[in-house]
Amino acid sequence: MTWLVWRQYRLQFFLVAALLAAFAVLIAITGVQAANQYHAALAACAAGHGCRTLDELFLGSHAVGFLVISTLGAPVLVGLFWGAPLVAAESEAGTTHFAWMQSVTRRRWFAVKVGWMLLAAAVWGSVISALVTWWEGPNNALQLNAFDTGRFDIMGIVPVAYSVFALALGIAAGALLRRVLPAMAVTLAGFIAVRGVIAFWLRRHYLSPVTVYHSVTTSFTPPGSYWTLTSGVLFPNGQPIDQNTSGNVLSGVPVNYLPASCNQTTRGAFTPPPSCTQALAHFRGFLTYQPADRYWTFQGIETGIFLVLAAALIAITAVTLLRRDA
Amino acid sequence: MTWLVWRQHRVQYLIGAALLAAFAAMIVITGEQVSNQFHAAQVACAAGHGCRHLGGLFMGSKVVGFLVIATLGTPVLVGLFCGAPLVAAEAEAGTTQFAWMQSVTRKRWLMVKIGWMLLAAVIWGGVISALVTWWLSPTNAEQLNQFDPGRFDIVGIVPVGYSLFAVALGVTAGALLRRTLPALAVTLAGFIVVRVLITLWLRSHYMSPVTVIYNVLSGFTPKGAYWQLASGVLGPNGQPLAQPNNTPYFDGIPQTYLPGACSVMNGPNPPNNPPPACAQALSHYHAYLTYQPADRFWTFQGIETGIFLVLAATLIMVTAVTLLRRDA
């Protein structure tokens, strides 16, 4: 069986290995440059020559940066090109009739094929993620945005789970629909929908976020790469201020809620008079966020969710295939 | 033949139409909110209530904004799901043998199938682009970035060119490889490579960019949504200045090139105007900005659309020649 899987997939295997190797070379070359640039700037900053460049430093090349962001789409490729055809292509060509008549049981045929494919998907996801995580290291240290939606999704261990899920989704869609192209379309749409729903709506609820209230005249910044969920300013009665009102704003408070002494028109440093400071003291700013030290907990939870989804899909496929008449 | 094409592809057409309708509904609902928000902010700004929001205004919901950026990928979908299987799926299933034995000639079979598919691609690209262009217009007016790579690619007429190219690429890959899955992979990879090469390296050369050299103290910003290609500072000898990391800067010039009088400008309480000795030293330096002016936007859209139409036409020719010469 393993020999059969190898014969069926060796061409794809070589293609993928070549793609990964090319990607690794590109990442390694530009990543070393970015790391050197970052350490030089950091050393200059520490030596007191000015930290100007730290904020505006663009690390690495634009083209490779684009490639790194587009690894958001890498997991679904596994589902499209390996997952969907796994059963569907054989059904379409009628070769399942032949495969399921051999001395190898259908259960074993399915277990070995799916097992090798899952291993390949995990390798695909982890190689890409390892390269991207390493490449983005200086950027994360500089911009502290590793927890942000879109960055969280291409680093750490979640890309492995996404790849495994995409593969399982493709296999399940192919087994149920028995036609390759509709299975591919369903895999693509399903992957985007599940990823979108989880990234935009579910992820923030994995752990209760932390809300910190602070005086509006002092700002509050949590340490490290925290994830901002909401922020704003509260009235003295605790109601949030609508930030979409137009007009001048002082420390996040629209000036029409403040005494006239707060109304300044000159730009630049403005030291509010005491009557203004006193009025401002009744307002409070708030920041709701997920602290930076929850990063790996969130990675673990998200990985777990996608692995459970993948396992459920594989189970459905197995039940469907084993019950189906050949 | 038209009836045959309709019967073969009606499920795809109906799904495509349903997707477009759902996208349109979402875009129209959120787009109304966006333009109201923008006009309210603009009115407030004009009335002197402060323009604070105009710089930081986020237009529309994040999710729809993400979806709008994701329309970068929609042209290739027609190539993958309509273009690549057009010939390859029939070749794989052996139905070309049957189709090419009928009274309809192979040339006519190919022309009608490809013709309807190209029309579908135009509608797909055109409808999505029209919705996105309308949705993004307040954002473009505010951020003046419709000429930037990534934004240029989802508005105007270029998405139509991309969709036609994707279909042509898919049909050609399918006709040459005669197998659907490899054709899909080639279409996906080929589309991304061609788009990226043209966007990142070729597009900036459609017309010679304009370079403006100006005094570092005055600053210069071109009108409208221009596309910035390069900027920097020239030394007194006219050569671009090296930008070392380990020194403070003033007006884009490293402090090491300037007299000591300029160092107060990077101090804790900089004066509004540099001291005379510093201003005199600064007058020897010039800044430059190389850019494509905003009024070339539609020219660039036209050139890029033309390039992709020529590529698409070439690919269709290759397919036609290959298929008409091939033994059934």
XYZ file of C-alpha atoms in Angstrom:
654
model
C 0.000 0.000 0.000
C 2.766 2.421 0.914
C 4.411 1.558 -2.393
C 1.134 2.297 -4.185
C 0.814 5.672 -2.474
C 4.387 6.489 -3.451
C 3.785 5.519 -7.081
C 0.575 7.540 -7.251
C 2.013 10.658 -5.696
C 5.737 10.705 -6.421
C 5.430 13.409 -9.106
C 3.469 15.676 -6.782
C 5.905 14.879 -4.005
C 8.901 16.025 -6.072
C 7.107 19.162 -7.247
C 6.211 20.115 -3.696
C 9.710 19.394 -2.423
C 11.114 21.662 -5.159
C 8.642 24.440 -4.286
C 9.478 24.224 -0.597
C 13.202 24.254 -1.342
C 12.872 27.364 -3.516
C 10.821 29.084 -0.832
C 13.388 28.119 1.828
C 16.258 29.569 -0.212
C 14.402 32.841 -0.747
C 13.446 33.108 2.909
C 16.926 32.224 4.171
C 18.694 34.797 1.987
C 16.357 37.693 2.693
C 15.867 36.655 6.319
C 19.567 36.920 7.096
C 19.629 40.404 5.549
C 16.601 41.475 7.585
C 18.130 40.126 10.794
C 21.436 41.941 10.148
C 19.613 45.163 9.374
C 17.577 44.813 12.552
C 20.550 44.110 14.797
C 22.541 46.989 13.307
C 19.642 49.356 13.929
C 19.167 47.996 17.445
C 22.847 48.455 18.241
C 22.780 52.018 16.858
C 19.704 52.749 18.930
C 21.313 51.397 22.113
C 24.472 53.425 21.434
C 22.304 56.567 21.467
C 22.666 57.435 17.797
C 18.922 57.857 17.446
C 16.156 55.300 17.167
C 14.477 57.005 14.201
C 15.071 54.069 11.947
C 13.560 51.506 14.299
C 10.005 52.623 13.634
C 10.244 53.107 9.910
C 12.642 50.281 9.202
C 11.216 48.071 6.520
C 12.726 44.657 6.983
C 13.380 42.463 3.996
C 12.274 42.934 0.415
C 8.754 43.919 -0.615
C 8.378 40.937 -2.908
C 9.353 38.423 -0.212
C 7.167 40.234 2.308
C 4.270 39.781 -0.105
C 5.146 36.114 -0.507
C 5.235 35.664 3.272
C 1.771 37.199 3.690
C 0.445 35.055 0.882
C 1.365 31.924 2.881
C -2.058 32.581 4.434
C -3.307 30.655 1.404
C -0.743 27.834 1.462
C -2.750 25.396 3.642
C -5.750 25.314 1.317
C -3.563 24.211 -1.609
C -3.084 20.871 0.149
C -6.831 20.467 0.436
C -7.420 21.410 -3.201
C -4.743 19.392 -4.933
C -4.293 16.396 -2.609
C -7.444 16.213 -0.515
C -10.245 16.712 -3.027
C -8.937 14.261 -5.663
C -7.937 11.547 -3.134
C -11.252 9.698 -3.369
C -13.093 11.786 -5.986
C -10.576 11.274 -8.802
C -10.691 7.509 -8.298
C -14.484 7.569 -8.210
C -14.628 9.636 -11.391
C -12.199 7.362 -13.223
C -13.917 4.278 -11.812
C -10.660 2.993 -10.322
C -12.270 2.630 -6.892
C -14.056 -0.410 -8.286
C -10.702 -1.913 -9.014
C -8.949 -0.731 -5.853
C -11.655 -2.067 -3.575
C -11.620 -5.521 -5.174
C -8.066 -6.306 -4.120
C -6.872 -8.354 -1.163
C -6.231 -5.081 0.657
C -9.406 -4.189 2.556
C -11.109 -0.918 1.881
C -10.421 0.180 5.447
C -6.708 -0.428 5.057
C -6.635 1.245 1.629
C -8.268 4.333 3.142
C -6.183 4.349 6.347
C -2.839 4.140 4.536
C -3.701 6.726 1.872
C -5.125 9.200 4.367
C -2.324 8.573 6.846
C 0.440 9.398 4.371
C -1.452 12.415 3.085
C -1.990 13.747 6.607
C 1.719 13.364 7.267
C 2.519 15.226 4.039
C 0.063 18.013 4.947
C 1.637 18.368 8.397
C 5.120 18.564 6.854
C 3.938 21.160 4.288
C 2.361 23.322 6.981
C 5.210 23.062 9.447
C 8.040 23.717 6.969
C 6.307 26.850 5.663
C 5.392 28.010 9.140
C 8.889 27.429 10.519
C 10.433 29.494 7.705
C 7.867 32.282 8.043
C 8.121 32.371 11.848
C 11.885 32.701 11.650
C 11.706 35.347 8.892
C 9.153 37.416 10.793
C 11.134 37.275 14.058
C 12.745 40.744 13.732
C 9.477 42.252 12.448
C 7.594 40.884 15.437
C 10.195 42.253 17.812
C 9.985 45.633 16.095
C 6.254 46.021 15.537
C 4.924 43.806 18.354
C 2.094 42.570 16.155
C 2.520 38.785 16.254
C -0.911 38.472 17.907
C -2.798 40.488 15.264
C -5.302 38.805 12.968
C -3.479 37.825 9.792
C -0.068 37.570 11.490
C -1.131 35.047 14.130
C -2.381 32.879 11.254
C 0.940 32.399 9.437
C 3.235 31.696 12.385
C 3.694 29.157 15.154
C 1.805 25.882 15.079
C -1.574 26.939 13.643
C -0.532 26.599 9.952
C 0.062 22.892 10.591
C -3.476 22.475 11.883
C -4.899 24.536 9.003
C -3.123 22.278 6.500
C -4.384 19.106 8.169
C -7.908 20.556 8.283
C -7.775 21.619 4.610
C -6.698 18.118 3.630
C -9.455 16.491 5.684
C -12.022 18.890 4.227
C -10.860 18.084 0.699
C -10.992 14.325 1.298
C -14.461 14.543 2.866
C -15.820 16.772 0.082
C -14.370 14.442 -2.547
C -15.723 11.323 -0.864
C -19.215 12.781 -0.507
C -19.498 14.489 -3.904
C -17.454 11.883 -5.855
C -16.491 14.553 -8.407
C -13.191 16.423 -8.319
C -14.101 19.931 -9.461
C -17.174 20.438 -7.247
C -15.150 18.975 -4.360
C -12.381 21.508 -4.983
C -14.849 24.396 -5.057
C -16.460 23.206 -1.821
C -13.028 22.801 -0.213
C -11.965 26.315 -1.174
C -15.208 27.940 -0.036
C -15.438 25.851 3.138
C -11.852 26.527 4.156
C -12.223 30.290 3.671
C -15.558 30.352 5.515
C -14.321 28.335 8.523
C -11.059 30.263 8.761
C -12.844 33.604 8.417
C -15.487 32.845 11.033
C -12.931 31.558 13.539
C -10.364 34.315 12.947
C -12.810 37.223 13.006
C -15.454 36.134 15.509
C -14.412 33.129 17.582
C -10.721 33.611 18.332
C -11.141 36.630 20.618
C -13.357 34.579 22.948
C -10.890 31.741 23.662
C -10.089 33.411 26.999
C -11.885 36.347 28.615
C -10.074 39.497 27.528
C -8.500 41.870 30.050
C -9.983 45.368 30.342
C -7.861 48.102 31.900
C -9.236 51.524 32.822
C -6.851 54.433 32.874
C -6.911 58.197 33.199
C -7.417 59.824 29.794
C -4.417 62.087 30.290
C -2.021 59.153 30.717
C -1.847 56.482 28.097
C -1.650 52.777 28.856
C 0.299 50.258 26.817
C 0.473 46.614 27.906
C 3.884 44.926 27.545
C 4.796 42.925 24.468
C 2.715 41.868 21.454
C -0.738 42.193 22.954
C -3.898 42.027 20.848
C -6.136 45.101 21.051
C -9.827 44.171 20.888
C -11.456 47.513 21.692
C -10.400 50.798 23.173
C -12.150 54.056 23.844
C -13.190 56.611 26.417
C -16.025 56.422 28.964
C -18.264 59.200 30.221
C -18.317 59.807 34.005
C -21.507 57.665 34.074
C -19.637 54.756 32.480
C -21.169 55.007 28.987
C -18.714 54.777 26.081
C -18.245 57.902 23.961
C -19.138 57.502 20.308
C -15.811 58.028 18.596
C -17.469 58.745 15.266
C -18.807 62.140 16.284
C -17.111 64.926 14.423
C -15.395 67.854 16.076
C -12.248 68.549 18.012
C -11.108 66.010 20.532
C -8.821 66.373 23.537
C -7.371 63.144 24.969
C -10.147 61.204 23.251
C -12.940 63.375 24.704
C -14.912 65.609 22.294
C -14.394 69.217 23.418
C -18.116 69.973 23.489
C -18.284 67.817 26.659
C -15.480 69.861 28.241
C -15.256 73.403 29.638
C -14.152 76.203 27.331
C -10.689 76.264 28.903
C -9.979 72.948 27.119
C -10.638 74.440 23.681
C -7.255 75.057 22.152
C -6.708 75.790 18.518
C -2.925 75.913 18.218
C -1.183 72.746 17.189
C 1.628 71.137 19.140
C 2.186 70.762 22.860
C -0.810 71.981 24.833
C -0.798 72.039 28.626
C -4.443 72.194 29.718
C -5.270 74.729 32.464
C -6.309 73.299 35.888
C -10.065 73.683 35.253
C -9.684 71.586 32.115
C -7.537 68.935 33.823
C -10.147 68.645 36.538
C -12.927 68.104 33.990
C -10.842 65.524 32.156
C -10.283 63.592 35.400
C -13.955 62.489 35.303
C -13.434 60.653 32.031
C -11.733 57.297 31.855
C -10.072 55.543 28.968
C -10.343 51.787 28.549
C -8.448 49.165 26.643
C -9.754 45.623 26.157
C -7.032 43.272 25.013
C -5.561 39.801 25.086
C -2.178 39.943 26.878
C 0.943 38.941 24.982
C 1.672 35.985 27.266
C -1.500 34.249 26.045
C -0.057 33.949 22.533
C 0.925 30.295 22.785
C -2.265 29.396 24.676
C -4.255 30.866 21.785
C -2.078 29.044 19.261
C -2.724 25.815 21.157
C -6.492 26.361 21.375
C -6.793 27.254 17.693
C -4.649 24.272 16.688
C -6.836 22.035 18.846
C -10.044 23.325 17.231
C -8.784 22.668 13.710
C -7.426 19.224 14.623
C -10.809 18.259 16.110
C -12.562 19.517 12.962
C -10.125 17.517 10.815
C -10.653 14.370 12.893
C -14.426 14.749 12.621
C -14.213 15.135 8.837
C -11.957 12.071 8.500
C -14.358 10.066 10.657
C -17.328 11.107 8.480
C -15.401 10.163 5.358
C -14.404 6.778 6.779
C -17.986 5.942 7.781
C -19.311 7.058 4.379
C -16.751 5.101 2.387
C -16.890 1.910 4.426
C -20.690 1.779 4.209
C -20.888 2.626 0.523
C -21.497 -0.196 -1.948
C -18.559 -0.642 -4.258
C -24.164 24.688 -29.585
C -25.295 27.522 -27.326
C -27.871 25.177 -25.859
C -25.117 22.601 -25.254
C -22.910 25.150 -23.501
C -25.836 26.191 -21.324
C -26.629 22.574 -20.393
C -22.988 21.799 -19.634
C -22.293 24.864 -17.535
C -25.654 25.952 -16.105
C -24.781 24.836 -12.556
C -21.562 26.870 -12.696
C -23.411 29.874 -14.108
C -26.095 29.712 -11.451
C -23.553 29.342 -8.623
C -21.522 32.218 -10.047
C -24.635 34.395 -10.283
C -25.620 33.537 -6.695
C -22.134 34.408 -5.431
C -22.175 37.717 -7.292
C -25.628 38.549 -5.893
C -24.523 37.822 -2.314
C -21.381 39.897 -2.777
C -23.391 42.757 -4.290
C -25.845 42.767 -1.383
C -23.026 42.931 1.164
C -21.167 45.644 -0.756
C -24.238 47.810 -1.283
C -25.307 47.656 2.373
C -21.884 48.429 3.828
C -21.014 50.840 1.007
C -23.996 53.059 1.839
C -22.797 53.268 5.457
C -19.281 54.073 4.330
C -20.260 56.897 2.022
C -22.606 58.405 4.643
C -19.803 58.261 7.204
C -17.409 59.857 4.744
C -19.752 62.662 3.737
C -20.622 63.426 7.367
C -16.916 63.647 8.195
C -16.275 65.798 5.136
C -19.088 68.187 6.041
C -17.826 68.427 9.627
C -14.326 69.074 8.350
C -15.497 71.802 5.971
C -17.566 73.405 8.727
C -14.387 73.754 10.783
C -15.300 71.215 13.464
C -11.947 69.542 13.043
C -10.724 67.096 10.427
C -9.420 64.621 12.964
C -11.500 61.793 11.541
C -10.494 62.206 7.940
C -6.994 60.873 8.523
C -7.902 57.974 10.760
C -11.381 57.135 9.554
C -11.724 53.449 8.928
C -14.284 53.009 6.206
C -16.773 50.203 6.501
C -16.539 46.947 8.379
C -13.248 45.126 8.689
C -14.722 41.922 7.362
C -16.041 43.505 4.173
C -12.753 45.399 3.812
C -10.965 42.055 3.965
C -13.377 40.614 1.408
C -12.747 43.562 -0.900
C -8.988 43.018 -0.755
C -9.586 39.308 -1.305
C -11.113 40.154 -4.707
C -7.472 40.255 -5.841
C -7.931 36.483 -6.115
C -11.324 36.330 -7.853
C -10.112 36.492 -11.486
C -8.119 33.283 -11.110
C -11.228 31.415 -9.910
C -12.800 31.570 -13.379
C -9.539 30.311 -14.826
C -9.479 27.411 -12.390
C -13.092 26.294 -12.369
C -14.311 27.333 -15.836
C -11.174 27.638 -17.976
C -9.019 24.649 -17.063
C -11.764 21.983 -17.311
C -13.173 23.361 -20.587
C -11.083 21.076 -22.782
C -9.198 19.012 -20.190
C -12.271 17.491 -18.512
C -13.652 16.404 -21.886
C -10.292 15.008 -22.913
C -10.005 13.108 -19.621
C -13.494 11.667 -19.873
C -13.003 10.906 -23.563
C -16.056 12.954 -24.533
C -14.012 15.001 -27.016
C -13.998 11.884 -29.196
C -17.754 12.080 -29.272
C -18.063 15.872 -29.492
C -15.707 16.110 -32.448
C -17.563 13.439 -34.439
C -20.750 15.485 -34.697
C -21.943 17.605 -37.568
C -20.700 20.659 -35.668
C -17.109 21.281 -36.727
C -14.358 21.303 -34.156
C -13.645 24.949 -34.911
C -17.226 25.942 -34.249
C -17.393 23.791 -31.091
C -14.312 25.540 -29.745
C -15.406 29.031 -30.788
C -18.826 28.830 -29.188
C -17.552 27.216 -25.967
C -14.685 29.677 -25.544
C -16.812 32.631 -26.620
C -19.458 32.067 -23.952
C -16.774 31.384 -21.353
C -14.981 34.642 -22.206
C -18.267 36.524 -21.940
C -18.866 34.960 -18.525
C -15.355 36.009 -17.465
C -15.995 39.601 -18.556
C -19.223 39.709 -16.558
C -17.572 38.141 -13.493
C -14.627 40.554 -13.559
C -16.748 43.566 -14.508
C -19.429 43.119 -11.853
C -16.928 42.512 -9.056
C -14.764 45.421 -10.148
C -17.727 47.801 -10.459
C -18.864 46.949 -6.920
C -15.368 47.222 -5.463
C -14.621 50.483 -7.287
C -17.812 52.035 -5.955
C -17.214 50.714 -2.416
C -13.650 51.983 -2.303
C -14.303 55.435 -3.767
C -14.629 57.223 -0.379
C -11.507 55.430 0.861
C -9.675 56.443 -2.322
C -10.788 60.043 -1.910
C -9.534 60.014 1.656
C -6.286 58.083 1.402
C -5.404 58.905 -2.215
C -3.976 55.433 -2.740
C -5.884 54.014 -5.715
C -2.682 54.016 -7.782
C -0.760 51.853 -5.291
C -0.003 48.214 -6.181
C -2.755 46.060 -4.680
C -5.394 48.818 -4.964
C -4.883 49.563 -8.652
C -5.423 45.830 -9.232
C -8.977 45.601 -7.851
C -10.573 48.773 -9.258
C -11.348 50.097 -12.727
C -11.101 47.927 -15.833
C -8.035 45.795 -15.098
C -9.995 43.050 -13.235
C -11.829 42.372 -16.508
C -8.491 41.927 -18.294
C -7.241 39.650 -15.504
C -10.401 37.491 -15.685
C -10.132 37.088 -19.454
C -6.462 36.208 -19.130
C -7.200 33.669 -16.374
C -9.831 31.916 -18.510
C -7.552 31.883 -21.545
C -4.685 30.528 -19.442
C -6.924 27.831 -17.991
C -8.265 26.770 -21.398
C -4.758 26.646 -22.874
C -3.275 24.719 -19.957
C -6.155 22.255 -20.187
C -5.851 21.880 -23.953
C -2.103 21.284 -23.806
C -1.966 19.036 -20.723
C -5.320 17.285 -21.361
C -5.662 16.617 -17.620
C -7.708 18.776 -15.298
C -5.692 18.764 -12.082
C -2.289 19.560 -13.596
C -4.027 22.224 -15.714
C -5.509 23.761 -12.560
C -2.115 23.850 -10.845
C -0.465 25.407 -13.917
C -3.251 27.996 -14.198
C -2.946 28.991 -10.550
C 0.843 29.231 -10.613
C 0.976 30.910 -14.042
C -1.615 33.513 -13.117
C 0.176 34.445 -9.882
C 3.582 34.635 -11.562
C 2.398 36.798 -14.482
C 0.400 39.120 -12.246
C 3.243 39.570 -9.750
C 5.900 40.130 -12.421
C 3.793 42.766 -14.148
C 2.698 44.456 -10.932
C 6.047 44.643 -9.186
C 8.434 45.164 -12.080
C 6.748 46.092 -15.334
C 3.907 48.462 -14.374
C 6.126 51.286 -13.148
C 7.720 51.472 -16.630
C 4.530 51.945 -18.717
C 5.414 55.639 -18.962
C 8.566 57.448 -17.854
C 8.015 58.569 -14.279
C 8.229 62.218 -13.293
C 11.076 63.226 -10.990
C 10.755 66.469 -9.069
C 13.756 67.931 -7.272
C 12.913 70.389 -4.535
C 14.405 72.194 -1.595
C 14.542 69.995 1.516
C 13.057 72.800 3.624
C 9.946 73.303 1.472
C 8.571 69.803 0.948
C 6.589 68.667 -2.088
C 3.440 66.612 -2.495
C 1.977 65.983 -5.958
C -1.760 66.404 -6.503
C -4.230 63.591 -6.060
C -3.641 59.852 -5.895
C -0.135 59.741 -7.322
C 2.047 56.626 -7.220
C 5.333 57.154 -5.425
C 8.198 55.144 -6.936
C 11.254 56.522 -5.135
C 12.231 59.386 -2.911
C 15.354 60.537 -1.135
C 17.883 63.290 -0.683
C 20.648 64.394 -3.052
C 23.969 65.667 -1.751
C 25.553 68.944 -2.938
C 27.244 67.017 -5.780
C 23.873 65.736 -7.030
C 24.455 62.143 -5.959
C 21.846 60.346 -3.830
C 22.891 60.481 -0.202
C 23.675 57.276 1.686
C 21.199 56.685 4.489
C 23.252 55.326 7.410
C 21.321 53.852 10.326
C 23.509 55.045 13.160
C 22.915 58.788 13.116
C 20.025 61.183 13.737
C 18.404 62.808 10.706
C 17.087 66.250 10.009
C 14.884 66.840 6.941
C 16.111 63.543 5.578
C 19.801 64.437 5.885
C 22.089 62.569 8.293
C 23.407 64.885 11.022
C 26.984 63.889 10.169
C 26.757 65.887 6.905
C 25.466 69.022 8.622
C 27.152 71.670 10.806
C 26.797 71.507 14.582
C 24.233 74.328 14.441
C 21.660 71.821 13.146
C 21.934 69.515 16.145
C 19.476 71.620 18.169
C 16.767 70.568 15.700
C 16.966 67.030 17.081
C 17.233 68.288 20.669
C 14.518 68.308 23.320
C 13.009 71.719 22.388
C 13.568 72.315 18.656
C 12.940 75.897 17.452
C 10.412 76.429 14.671
C 13.053 77.448 12.143
C 16.611 76.120 11.924
C 19.431 78.512 12.910
C 20.884 80.493 9.935
C 24.105 78.443 9.726
C 22.030 75.283 9.581
C 19.548 76.681 7.018
C 22.428 77.712 4.773
C 23.966 74.232 4.916
C 20.574 72.679 4.204
C 20.082 74.815 1.089
C 22.846 72.819 -0.645
C 20.767 69.658 -0.395
C 17.842 68.738 -2.581
C 15.184 66.153 -2.086
C 13.733 64.201 -4.987
C 10.498 62.382 -5.553
C 9.998 60.027 -8.487
C 6.336 59.266 -9.145
C 3.595 58.590 -11.642
C 1.127 61.505 -11.590
C -2.475 60.835 -10.589
C -3.862 61.809 -14.010
C -2.112 58.807 -15.574
C -4.328 56.396 -13.626
C -6.675 55.589 -16.507
C -3.823 55.465 -19.022
C -2.129 52.869 -16.837
C -5.394 50.968 -16.430
C -5.757 50.958 -20.216
C -2.174 49.801 -20.834
C -2.402 47.040 -18.261
C -5.770 45.863 -19.588
C -4.312 45.882 -23.094
C -1.343 43.748 -22.029
C -3.596 41.135 -20.453
C -5.964 41.122 -23.434
C -3.038 40.539 -25.790
C -1.781 37.715 -23.561
C -5.291 36.218 -23.487
C -5.661 36.465 -27.273
C -2.274 34.795 -27.771
C -3.212 31.946 -25.458
C -6.545 31.421 -27.234
C -4.688 31.319 -30.567
C -2.288 28.709 -29.211
C -5.237 26.636 -27.990
C -7.076 26.909 -31.299
C -4.036 25.902 -33.341
C -3.253 22.996 -30.998
C -6.782 21.635 -30.934
C -7.524 22.042 -34.630
C -4.337 20.214 -35.574
C -4.691 17.444 -33.017
C -5.982 14.042 -34.175
C -9.315 13.260 -32.623
